[in-house]
PDB file of C-alpha atoms in Angstrom:
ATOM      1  CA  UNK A   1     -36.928   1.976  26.249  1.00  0.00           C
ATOM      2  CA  UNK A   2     -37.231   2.220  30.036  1.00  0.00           C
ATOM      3  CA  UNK A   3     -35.295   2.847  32.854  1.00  0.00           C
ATOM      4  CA  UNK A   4     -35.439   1.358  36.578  1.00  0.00           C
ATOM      5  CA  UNK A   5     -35.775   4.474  38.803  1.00  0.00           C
ATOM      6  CA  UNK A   6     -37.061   4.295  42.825  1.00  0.00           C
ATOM      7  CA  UNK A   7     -37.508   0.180  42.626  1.00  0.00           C
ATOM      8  CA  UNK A   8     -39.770   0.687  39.357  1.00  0.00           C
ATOM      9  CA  UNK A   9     -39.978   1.001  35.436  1.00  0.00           C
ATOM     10  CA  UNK A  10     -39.970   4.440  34.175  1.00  0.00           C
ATOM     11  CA  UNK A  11     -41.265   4.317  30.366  1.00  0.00           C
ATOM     12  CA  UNK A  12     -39.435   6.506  27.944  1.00  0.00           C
ATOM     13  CA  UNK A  13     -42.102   5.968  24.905  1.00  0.00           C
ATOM     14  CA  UNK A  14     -42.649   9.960  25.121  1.00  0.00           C
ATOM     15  CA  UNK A  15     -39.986  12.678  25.548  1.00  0.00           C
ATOM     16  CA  UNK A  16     -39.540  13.386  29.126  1.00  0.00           C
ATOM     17  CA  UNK A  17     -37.886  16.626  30.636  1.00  0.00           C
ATOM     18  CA  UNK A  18     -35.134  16.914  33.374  1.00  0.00           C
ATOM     19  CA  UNK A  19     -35.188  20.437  35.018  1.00  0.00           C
ATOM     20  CA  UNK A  20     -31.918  21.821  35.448  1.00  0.00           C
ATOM     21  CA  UNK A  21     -31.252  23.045  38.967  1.00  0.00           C
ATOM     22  CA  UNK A  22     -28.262  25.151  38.718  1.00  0.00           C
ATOM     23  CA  UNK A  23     -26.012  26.139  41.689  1.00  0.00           C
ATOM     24  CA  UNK A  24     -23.703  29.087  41.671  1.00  0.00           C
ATOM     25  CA  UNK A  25     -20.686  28.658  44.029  1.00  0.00           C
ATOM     26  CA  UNK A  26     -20.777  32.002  45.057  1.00  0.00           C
ATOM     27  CA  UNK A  27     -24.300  32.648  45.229  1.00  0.00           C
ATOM     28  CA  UNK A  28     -25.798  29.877  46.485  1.00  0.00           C
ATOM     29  CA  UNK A  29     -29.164  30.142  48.047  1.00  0.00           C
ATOM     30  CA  UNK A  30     -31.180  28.012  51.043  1.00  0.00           C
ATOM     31  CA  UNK A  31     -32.444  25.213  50.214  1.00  0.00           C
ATOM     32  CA  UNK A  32     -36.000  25.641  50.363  1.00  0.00           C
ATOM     33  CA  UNK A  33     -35.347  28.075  47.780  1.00  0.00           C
ATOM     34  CA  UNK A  34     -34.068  25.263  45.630  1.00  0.00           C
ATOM     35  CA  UNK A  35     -36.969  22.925  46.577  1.00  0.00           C
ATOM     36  CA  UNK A  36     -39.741  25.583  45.992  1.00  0.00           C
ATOM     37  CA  UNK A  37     -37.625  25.897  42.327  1.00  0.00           C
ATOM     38  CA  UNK A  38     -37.963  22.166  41.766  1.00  0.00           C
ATOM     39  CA  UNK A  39     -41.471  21.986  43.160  1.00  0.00           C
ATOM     40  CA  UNK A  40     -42.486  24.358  39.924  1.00  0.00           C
ATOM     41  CA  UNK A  41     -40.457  22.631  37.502  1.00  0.00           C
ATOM     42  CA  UNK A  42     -42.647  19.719  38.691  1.00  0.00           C
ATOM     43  CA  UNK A  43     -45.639  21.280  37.940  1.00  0.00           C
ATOM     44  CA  UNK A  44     -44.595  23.030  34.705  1.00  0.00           C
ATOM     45  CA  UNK A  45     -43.771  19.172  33.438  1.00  0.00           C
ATOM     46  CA  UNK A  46     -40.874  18.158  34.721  1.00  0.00           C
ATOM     47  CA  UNK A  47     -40.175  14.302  35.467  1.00  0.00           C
ATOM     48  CA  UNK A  48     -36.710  14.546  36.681  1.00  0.00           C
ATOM     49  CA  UNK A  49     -34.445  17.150  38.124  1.00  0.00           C
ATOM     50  CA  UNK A  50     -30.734  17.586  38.021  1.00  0.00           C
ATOM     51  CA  UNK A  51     -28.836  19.277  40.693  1.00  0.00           C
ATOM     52  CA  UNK A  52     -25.555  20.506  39.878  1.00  0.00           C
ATOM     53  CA  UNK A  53     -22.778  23.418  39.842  1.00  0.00           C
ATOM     54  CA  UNK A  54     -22.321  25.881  37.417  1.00  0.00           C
ATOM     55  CA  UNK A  55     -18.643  27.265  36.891  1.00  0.00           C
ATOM     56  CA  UNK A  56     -17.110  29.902  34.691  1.00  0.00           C
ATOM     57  CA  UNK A  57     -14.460  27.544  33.674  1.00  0.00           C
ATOM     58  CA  UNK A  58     -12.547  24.662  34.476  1.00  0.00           C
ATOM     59  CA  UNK A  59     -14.867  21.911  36.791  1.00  0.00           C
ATOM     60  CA  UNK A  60     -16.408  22.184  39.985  1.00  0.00           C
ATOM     61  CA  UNK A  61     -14.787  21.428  43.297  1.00  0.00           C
ATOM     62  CA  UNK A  62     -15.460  18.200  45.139  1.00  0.00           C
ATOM     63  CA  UNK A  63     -15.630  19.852  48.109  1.00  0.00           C
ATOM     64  CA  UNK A  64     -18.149  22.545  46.957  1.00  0.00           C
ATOM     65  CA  UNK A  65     -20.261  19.730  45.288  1.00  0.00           C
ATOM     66  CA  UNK A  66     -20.310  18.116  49.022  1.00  0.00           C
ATOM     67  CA  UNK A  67     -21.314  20.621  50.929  1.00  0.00           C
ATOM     68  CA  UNK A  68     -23.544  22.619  48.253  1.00  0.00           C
ATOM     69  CA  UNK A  69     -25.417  19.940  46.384  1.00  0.00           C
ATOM     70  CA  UNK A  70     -25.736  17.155  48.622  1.00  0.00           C
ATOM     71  CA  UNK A  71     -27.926  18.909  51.147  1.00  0.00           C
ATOM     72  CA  UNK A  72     -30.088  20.553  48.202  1.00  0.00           C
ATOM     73  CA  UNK A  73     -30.437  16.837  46.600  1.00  0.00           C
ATOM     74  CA  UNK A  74     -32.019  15.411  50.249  1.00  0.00           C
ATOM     75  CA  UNK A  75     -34.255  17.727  50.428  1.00  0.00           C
ATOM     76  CA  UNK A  76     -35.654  17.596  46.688  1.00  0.00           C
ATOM     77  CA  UNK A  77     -35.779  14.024  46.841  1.00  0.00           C
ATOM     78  CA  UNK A  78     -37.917  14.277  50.289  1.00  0.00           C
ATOM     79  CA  UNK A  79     -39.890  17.022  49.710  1.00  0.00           C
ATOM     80  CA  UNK A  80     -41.052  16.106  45.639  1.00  0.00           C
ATOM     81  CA  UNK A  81     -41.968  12.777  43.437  1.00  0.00           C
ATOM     82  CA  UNK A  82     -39.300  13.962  40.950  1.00  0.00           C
ATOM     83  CA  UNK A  83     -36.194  11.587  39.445  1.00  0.00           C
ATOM     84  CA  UNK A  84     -33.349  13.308  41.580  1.00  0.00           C
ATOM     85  CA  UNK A  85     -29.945  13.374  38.917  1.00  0.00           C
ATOM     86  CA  UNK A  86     -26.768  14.296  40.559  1.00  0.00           C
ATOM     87  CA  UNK A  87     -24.182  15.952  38.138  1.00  0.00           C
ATOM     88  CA  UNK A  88     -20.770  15.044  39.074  1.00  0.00           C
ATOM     89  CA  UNK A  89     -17.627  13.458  38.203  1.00  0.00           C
ATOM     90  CA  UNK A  90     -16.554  12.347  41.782  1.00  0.00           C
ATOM     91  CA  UNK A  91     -16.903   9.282  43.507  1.00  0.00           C
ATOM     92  CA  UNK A  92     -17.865  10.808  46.622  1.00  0.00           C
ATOM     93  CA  UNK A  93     -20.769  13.120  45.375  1.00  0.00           C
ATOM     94  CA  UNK A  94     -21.943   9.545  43.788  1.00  0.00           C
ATOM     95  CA  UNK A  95     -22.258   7.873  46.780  1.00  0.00           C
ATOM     96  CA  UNK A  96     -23.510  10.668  49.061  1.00  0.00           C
ATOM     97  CA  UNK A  97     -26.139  12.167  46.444  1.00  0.00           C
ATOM     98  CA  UNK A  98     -27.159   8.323  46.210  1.00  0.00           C
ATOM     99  CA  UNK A  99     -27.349   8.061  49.581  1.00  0.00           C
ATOM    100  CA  UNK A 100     -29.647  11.174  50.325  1.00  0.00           C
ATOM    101  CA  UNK A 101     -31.795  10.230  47.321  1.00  0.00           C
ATOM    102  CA  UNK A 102     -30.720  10.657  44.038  1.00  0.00           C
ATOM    103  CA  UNK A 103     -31.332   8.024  41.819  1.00  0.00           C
ATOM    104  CA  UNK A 104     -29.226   9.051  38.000  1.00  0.00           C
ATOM    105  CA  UNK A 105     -25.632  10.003  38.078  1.00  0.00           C
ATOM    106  CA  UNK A 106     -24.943  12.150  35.073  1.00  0.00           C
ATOM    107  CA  UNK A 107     -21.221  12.561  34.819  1.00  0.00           C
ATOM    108  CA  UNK A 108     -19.550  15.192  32.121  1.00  0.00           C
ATOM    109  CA  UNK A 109     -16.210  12.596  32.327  1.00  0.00           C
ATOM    110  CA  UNK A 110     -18.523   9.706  31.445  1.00  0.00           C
ATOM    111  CA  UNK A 111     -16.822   7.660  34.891  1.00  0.00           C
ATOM    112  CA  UNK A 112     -12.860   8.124  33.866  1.00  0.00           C
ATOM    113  CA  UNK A 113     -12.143   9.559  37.190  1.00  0.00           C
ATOM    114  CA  UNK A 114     -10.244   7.063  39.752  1.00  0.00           C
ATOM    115  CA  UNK A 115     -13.198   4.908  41.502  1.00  0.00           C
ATOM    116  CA  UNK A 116     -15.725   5.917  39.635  1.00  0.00           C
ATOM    117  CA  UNK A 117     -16.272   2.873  37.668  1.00  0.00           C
ATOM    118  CA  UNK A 118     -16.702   0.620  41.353  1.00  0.00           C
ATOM    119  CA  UNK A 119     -18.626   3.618  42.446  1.00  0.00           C
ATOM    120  CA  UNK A 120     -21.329   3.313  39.780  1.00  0.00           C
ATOM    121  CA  UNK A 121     -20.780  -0.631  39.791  1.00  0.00           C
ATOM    122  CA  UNK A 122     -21.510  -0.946  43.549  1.00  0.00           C
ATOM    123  CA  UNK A 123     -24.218   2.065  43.878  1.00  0.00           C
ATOM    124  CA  UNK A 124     -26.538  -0.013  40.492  1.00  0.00           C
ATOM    125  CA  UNK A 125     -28.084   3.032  39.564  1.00  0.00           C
ATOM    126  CA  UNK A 126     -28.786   4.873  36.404  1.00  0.00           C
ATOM    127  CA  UNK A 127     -25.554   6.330  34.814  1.00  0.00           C
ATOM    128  CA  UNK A 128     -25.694   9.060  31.993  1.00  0.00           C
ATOM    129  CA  UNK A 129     -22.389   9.260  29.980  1.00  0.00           C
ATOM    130  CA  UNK A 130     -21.622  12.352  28.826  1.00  0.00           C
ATOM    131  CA  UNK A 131     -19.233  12.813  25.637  1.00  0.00           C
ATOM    132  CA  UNK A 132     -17.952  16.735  27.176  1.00  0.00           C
ATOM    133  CA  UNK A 133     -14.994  16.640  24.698  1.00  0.00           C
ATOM    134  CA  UNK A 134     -12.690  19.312  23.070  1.00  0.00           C
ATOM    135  CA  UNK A 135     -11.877  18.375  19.844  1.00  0.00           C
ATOM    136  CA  UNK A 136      -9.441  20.214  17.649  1.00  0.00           C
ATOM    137  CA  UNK A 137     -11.978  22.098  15.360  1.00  0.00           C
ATOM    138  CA  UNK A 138      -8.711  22.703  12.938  1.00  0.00           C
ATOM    139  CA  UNK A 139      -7.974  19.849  12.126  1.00  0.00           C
ATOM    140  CA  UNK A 140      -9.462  19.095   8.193  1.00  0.00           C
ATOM    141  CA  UNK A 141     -13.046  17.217   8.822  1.00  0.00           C
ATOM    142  CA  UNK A 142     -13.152  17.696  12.085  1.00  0.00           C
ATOM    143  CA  UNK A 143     -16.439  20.305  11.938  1.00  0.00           C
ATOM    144  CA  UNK A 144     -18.043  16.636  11.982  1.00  0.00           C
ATOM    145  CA  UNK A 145     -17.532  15.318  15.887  1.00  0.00           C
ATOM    146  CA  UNK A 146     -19.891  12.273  15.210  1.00  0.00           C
ATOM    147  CA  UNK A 147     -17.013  10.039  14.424  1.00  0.00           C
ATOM    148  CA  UNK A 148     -15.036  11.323  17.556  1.00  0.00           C
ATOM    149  CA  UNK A 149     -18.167  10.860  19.654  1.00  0.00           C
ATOM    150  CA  UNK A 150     -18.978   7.310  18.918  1.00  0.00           C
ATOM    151  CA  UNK A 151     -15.679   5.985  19.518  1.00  0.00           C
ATOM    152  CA  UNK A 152     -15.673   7.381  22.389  1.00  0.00           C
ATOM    153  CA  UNK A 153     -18.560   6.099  23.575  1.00  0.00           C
ATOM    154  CA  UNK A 154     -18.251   2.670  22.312  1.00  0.00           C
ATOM    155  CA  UNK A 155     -15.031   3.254  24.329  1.00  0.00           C
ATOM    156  CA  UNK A 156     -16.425   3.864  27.648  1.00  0.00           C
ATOM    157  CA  UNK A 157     -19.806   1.890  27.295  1.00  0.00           C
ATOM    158  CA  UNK A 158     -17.245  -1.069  26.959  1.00  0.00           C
ATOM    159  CA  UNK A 159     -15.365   0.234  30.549  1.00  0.00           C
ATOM    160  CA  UNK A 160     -18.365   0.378  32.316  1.00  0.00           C
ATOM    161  CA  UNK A 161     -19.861  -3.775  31.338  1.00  0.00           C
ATOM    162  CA  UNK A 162     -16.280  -4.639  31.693  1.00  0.00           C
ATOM    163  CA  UNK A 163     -16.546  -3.411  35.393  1.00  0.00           C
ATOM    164  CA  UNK A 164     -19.771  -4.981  36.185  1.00  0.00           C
ATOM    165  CA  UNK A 165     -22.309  -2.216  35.089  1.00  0.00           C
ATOM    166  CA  UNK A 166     -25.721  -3.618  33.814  1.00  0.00           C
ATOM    167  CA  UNK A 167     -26.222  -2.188  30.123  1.00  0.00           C
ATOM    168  CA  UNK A 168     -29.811  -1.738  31.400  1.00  0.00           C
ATOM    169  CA  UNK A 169     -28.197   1.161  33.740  1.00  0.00           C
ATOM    170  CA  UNK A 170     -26.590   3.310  31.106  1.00  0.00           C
ATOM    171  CA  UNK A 171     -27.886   6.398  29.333  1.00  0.00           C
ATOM    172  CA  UNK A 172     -25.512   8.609  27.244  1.00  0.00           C
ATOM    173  CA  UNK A 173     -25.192  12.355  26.427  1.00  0.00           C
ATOM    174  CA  UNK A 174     -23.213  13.050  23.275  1.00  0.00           C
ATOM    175  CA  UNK A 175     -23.349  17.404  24.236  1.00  0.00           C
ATOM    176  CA  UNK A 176     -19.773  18.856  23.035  1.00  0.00           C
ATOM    177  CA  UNK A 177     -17.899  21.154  25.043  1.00  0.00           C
ATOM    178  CA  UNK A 178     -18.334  24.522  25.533  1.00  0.00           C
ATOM    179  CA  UNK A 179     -15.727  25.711  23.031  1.00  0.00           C
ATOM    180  CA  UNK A 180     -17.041  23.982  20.136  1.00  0.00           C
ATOM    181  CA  UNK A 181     -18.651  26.034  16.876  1.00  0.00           C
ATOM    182  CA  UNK A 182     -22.188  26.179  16.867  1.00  0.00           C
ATOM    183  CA  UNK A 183     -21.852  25.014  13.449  1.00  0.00           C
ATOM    184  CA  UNK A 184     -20.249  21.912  15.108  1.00  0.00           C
ATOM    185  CA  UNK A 185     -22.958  21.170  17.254  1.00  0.00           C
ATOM    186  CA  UNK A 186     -26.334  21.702  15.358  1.00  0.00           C
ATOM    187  CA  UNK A 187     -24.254  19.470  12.709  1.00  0.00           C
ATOM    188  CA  UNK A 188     -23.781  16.896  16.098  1.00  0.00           C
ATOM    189  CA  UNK A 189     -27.629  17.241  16.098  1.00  0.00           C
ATOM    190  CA  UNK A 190     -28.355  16.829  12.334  1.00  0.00           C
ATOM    191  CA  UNK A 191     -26.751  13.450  12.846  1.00  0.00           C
ATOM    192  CA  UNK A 192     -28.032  12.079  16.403  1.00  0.00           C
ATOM    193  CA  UNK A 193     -29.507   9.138  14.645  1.00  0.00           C
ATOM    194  CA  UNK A 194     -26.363   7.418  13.904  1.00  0.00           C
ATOM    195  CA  UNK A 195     -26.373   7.172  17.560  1.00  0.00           C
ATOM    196  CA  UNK A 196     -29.346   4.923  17.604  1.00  0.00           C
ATOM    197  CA  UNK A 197     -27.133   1.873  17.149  1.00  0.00           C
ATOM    198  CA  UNK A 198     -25.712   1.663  20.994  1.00  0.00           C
ATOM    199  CA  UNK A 199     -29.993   1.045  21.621  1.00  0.00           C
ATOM    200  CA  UNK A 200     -29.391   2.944  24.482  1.00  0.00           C
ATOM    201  CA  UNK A 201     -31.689   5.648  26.195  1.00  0.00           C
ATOM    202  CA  UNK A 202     -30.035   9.541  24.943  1.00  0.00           C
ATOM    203  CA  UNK A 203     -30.416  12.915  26.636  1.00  0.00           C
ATOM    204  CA  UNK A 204     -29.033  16.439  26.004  1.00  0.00           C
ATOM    205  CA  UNK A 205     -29.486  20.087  27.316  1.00  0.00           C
ATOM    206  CA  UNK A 206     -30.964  22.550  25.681  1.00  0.00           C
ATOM    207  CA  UNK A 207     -29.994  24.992  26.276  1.00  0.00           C
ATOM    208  CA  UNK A 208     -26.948  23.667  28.542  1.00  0.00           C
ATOM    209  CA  UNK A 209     -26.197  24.897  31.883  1.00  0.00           C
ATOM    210  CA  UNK A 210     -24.492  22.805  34.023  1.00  0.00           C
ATOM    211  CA  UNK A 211     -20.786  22.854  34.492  1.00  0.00           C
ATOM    212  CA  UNK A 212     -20.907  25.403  31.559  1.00  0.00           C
ATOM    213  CA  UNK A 213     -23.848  27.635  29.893  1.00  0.00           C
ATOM    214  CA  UNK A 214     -24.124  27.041  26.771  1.00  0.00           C
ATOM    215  CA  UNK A 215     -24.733  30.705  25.847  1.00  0.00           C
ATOM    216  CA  UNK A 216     -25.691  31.296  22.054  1.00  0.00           C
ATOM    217  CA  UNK A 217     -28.534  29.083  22.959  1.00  0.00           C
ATOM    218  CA  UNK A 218     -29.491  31.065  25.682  1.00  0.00           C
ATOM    219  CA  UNK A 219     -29.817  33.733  24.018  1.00  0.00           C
ATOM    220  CA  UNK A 220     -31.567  32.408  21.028  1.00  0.00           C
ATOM    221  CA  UNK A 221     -34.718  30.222  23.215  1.00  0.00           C
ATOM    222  CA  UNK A 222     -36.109  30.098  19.992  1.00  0.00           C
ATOM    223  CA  UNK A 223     -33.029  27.935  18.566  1.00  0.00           C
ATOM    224  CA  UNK A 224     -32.605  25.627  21.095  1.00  0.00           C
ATOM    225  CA  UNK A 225     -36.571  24.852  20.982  1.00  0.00           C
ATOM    226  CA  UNK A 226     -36.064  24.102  17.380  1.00  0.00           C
ATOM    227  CA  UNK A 227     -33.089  22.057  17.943  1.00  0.00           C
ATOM    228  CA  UNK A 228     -34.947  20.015  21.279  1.00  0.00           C
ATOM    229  CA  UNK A 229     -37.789  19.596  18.874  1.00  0.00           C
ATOM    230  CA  UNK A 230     -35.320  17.935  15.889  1.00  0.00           C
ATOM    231  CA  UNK A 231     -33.405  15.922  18.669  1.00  0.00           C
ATOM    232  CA  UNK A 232     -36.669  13.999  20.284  1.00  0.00           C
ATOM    233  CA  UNK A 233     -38.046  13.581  16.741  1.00  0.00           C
ATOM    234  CA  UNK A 234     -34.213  12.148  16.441  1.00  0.00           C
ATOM    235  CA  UNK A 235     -34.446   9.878  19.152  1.00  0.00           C
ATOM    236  CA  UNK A 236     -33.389  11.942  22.438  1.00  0.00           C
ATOM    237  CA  UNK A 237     -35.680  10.649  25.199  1.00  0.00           C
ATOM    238  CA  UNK A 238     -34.593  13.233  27.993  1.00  0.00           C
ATOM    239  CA  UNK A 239     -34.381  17.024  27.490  1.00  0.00           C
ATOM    240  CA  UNK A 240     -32.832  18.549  30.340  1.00  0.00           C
ATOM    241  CA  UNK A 241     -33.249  22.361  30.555  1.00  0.00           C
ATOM    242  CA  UNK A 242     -33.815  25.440  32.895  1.00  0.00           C
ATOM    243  CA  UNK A 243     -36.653  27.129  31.803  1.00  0.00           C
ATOM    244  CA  UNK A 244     -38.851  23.832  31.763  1.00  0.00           C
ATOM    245  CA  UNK A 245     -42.188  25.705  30.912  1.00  0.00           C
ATOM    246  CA  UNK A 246     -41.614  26.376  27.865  1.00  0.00           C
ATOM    247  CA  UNK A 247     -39.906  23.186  26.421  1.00  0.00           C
ATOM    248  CA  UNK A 248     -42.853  21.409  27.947  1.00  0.00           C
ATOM    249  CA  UNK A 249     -45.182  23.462  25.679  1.00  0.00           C
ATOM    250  CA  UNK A 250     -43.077  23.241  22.595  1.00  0.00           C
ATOM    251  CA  UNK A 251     -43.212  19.206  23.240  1.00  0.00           C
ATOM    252  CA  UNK A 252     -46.572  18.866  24.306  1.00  0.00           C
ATOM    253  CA  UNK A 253     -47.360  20.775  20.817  1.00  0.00           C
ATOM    254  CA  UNK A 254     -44.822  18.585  18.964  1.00  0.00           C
ATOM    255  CA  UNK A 255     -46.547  15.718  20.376  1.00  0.00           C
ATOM    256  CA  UNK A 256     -49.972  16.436  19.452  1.00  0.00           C
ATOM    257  CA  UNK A 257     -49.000  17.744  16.201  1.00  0.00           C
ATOM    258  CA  UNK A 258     -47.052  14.467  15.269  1.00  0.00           C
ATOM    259  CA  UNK A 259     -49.373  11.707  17.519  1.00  0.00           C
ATOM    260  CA  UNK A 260     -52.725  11.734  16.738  1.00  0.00           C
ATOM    261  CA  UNK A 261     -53.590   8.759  19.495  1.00  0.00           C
ATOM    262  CA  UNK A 262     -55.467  10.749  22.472  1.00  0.00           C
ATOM    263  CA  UNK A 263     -55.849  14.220  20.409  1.00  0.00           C
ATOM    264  CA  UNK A 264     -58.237  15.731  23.768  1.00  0.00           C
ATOM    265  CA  UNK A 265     -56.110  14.574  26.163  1.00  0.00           C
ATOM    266  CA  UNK A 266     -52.429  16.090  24.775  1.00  0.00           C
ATOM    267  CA  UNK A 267     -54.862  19.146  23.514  1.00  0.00           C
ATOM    268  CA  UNK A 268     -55.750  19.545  26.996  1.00  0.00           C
ATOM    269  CA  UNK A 269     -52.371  19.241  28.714  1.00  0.00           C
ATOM    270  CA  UNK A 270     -51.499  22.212  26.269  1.00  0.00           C
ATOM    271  CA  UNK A 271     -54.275  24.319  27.420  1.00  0.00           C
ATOM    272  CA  UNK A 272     -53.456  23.657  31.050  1.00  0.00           C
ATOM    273  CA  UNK A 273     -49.664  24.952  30.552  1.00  0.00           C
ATOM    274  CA  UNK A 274     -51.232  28.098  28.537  1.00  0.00           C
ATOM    275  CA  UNK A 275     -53.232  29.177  31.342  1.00  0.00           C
ATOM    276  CA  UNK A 276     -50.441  28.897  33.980  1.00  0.00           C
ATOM    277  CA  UNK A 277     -48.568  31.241  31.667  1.00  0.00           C
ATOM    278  CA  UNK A 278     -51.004  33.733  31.316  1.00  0.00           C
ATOM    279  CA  UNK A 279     -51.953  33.516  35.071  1.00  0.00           C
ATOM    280  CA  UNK A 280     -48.109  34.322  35.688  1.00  0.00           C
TER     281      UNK A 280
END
């Protein structure tokens, strides 16, 4: 699979890894602060980086999304190489991140907000469709979300060709919400290669931060390097995470472990990322 980033092919025959730039409302920082952030999860492995809010509950403002991400995307995208991601569900973020450089939408409504199918449509750039569902846990059978999650995708995979999106633009995200059992979602994972059939580039979080931390992974690093490990061996070609270092290690061991093709030269990448942890 590939994707068509900055006027070129990006190959995703390897994991790749999407630093997660998260801004607080209330404590937002300068930008350079963000840029020197995304300038080290470049050099600790990253390919992309996606530049979003983080909220206690509910979603973000539009407003605060204008005026606190859109600056913080320019100057990424002007000052690194990276992928620039915008996470947002509004039209207007869309086309202004696009405009000052991003290059991947990733919206948690998966485009259902008013315009945001034309938006998409008219900007042709990469859209990730995220599932970012409650689903009534109570309900008898309903601990497995896979059925819930396909239809819904099917569903809006059809809205977006149907309003002139090219299939070769379309990546989807199948995280559940923040309220959903951990039992829930490490079943969701157990199961992320039914979702090979849509033959359509996959990423998740892990652990997730942006709207919502996902906190029991958080908490447990260890888990949510064992469950990144089972979803690229699954088929996820994008991990998007925080603390990009580490994942980077755990993958770059995963891949020499399980791809035996250029042994030195992943064996080397690994020894490169040990001494920048021991030299920090």
């Amino acid at each position: 699979m590939k994707l068509h980033l900055k006027g070129e092919d990006l190959e995703l025959y390897s994991p790749r890894i999407m630093g997660a730039l998260v801004v607080h409302p209330g404590e937002i920082g300068s930008v350079e602060d963000f840029v020197r952030k995304a300038k080290e999860m470049q050099e600790d492995g990253s390919d992309f980086i996606e530049i979003g809010l983080q909220v206690e509950e509910g979603i973000p403002e539009e407003a605060d999304e204008l005026t606190k991400l859109v600056p913080i995307v320019k100057a990424v995208a002007q000052n690194t190489s990276l992928y620039v991601a915008i996470t947002t569900k509004y039209p207007s973020v869309m086309k202004s991140a696009v405009g000052a450089g991003a290059c991947l939408i990733i919206d948690p409504d998966a485009l259902k907000a008013k315009g945001a199918l034309e938006t998409v449509a008219m900007l042709k750039v990469p859209v990730c469709l995220v599932f970012d569902h409650n689903i009534d846990f109570d309900t008898e059978g309903s601990l497995d979300p896979m059925g819930d999650i396909s239809a819904y995708l099917y569903e809006r995979i059809d809205a977006c060709l149907n309003a002139g999106i090219d299939r070769r633009n379309l990546l989807i995200d199948p995280s559940l919400s923040q309220s959903a059992p951990i039992e829930s979602k490490l079943k969701l994972i157990g199961r992320l290669e039914t979702l090979k059939s849509f033959a359509l580039p996959m990423t998740m979080a892990m652990p997730r931060s942006i709207p919502h931390a996902d906190n029991y992974l958080n908490e447990h690093f260890s888990a949510a390097v064992a469950a990144c490990l089972f979803c690229v061996n699954s088929g996820v070609n994008i991990i998007r995470t925080e603390r990009v270092a580490e994942m980077a290690l755990a993958l770059d061991t995963w891949q020499a472990v399980n791809k035996s093709a250029r042994p030195f030269k992943l064996t080397k990448a690994i020894a490169s990322r040990f001494k920048r942890k021991h030299a920090n």
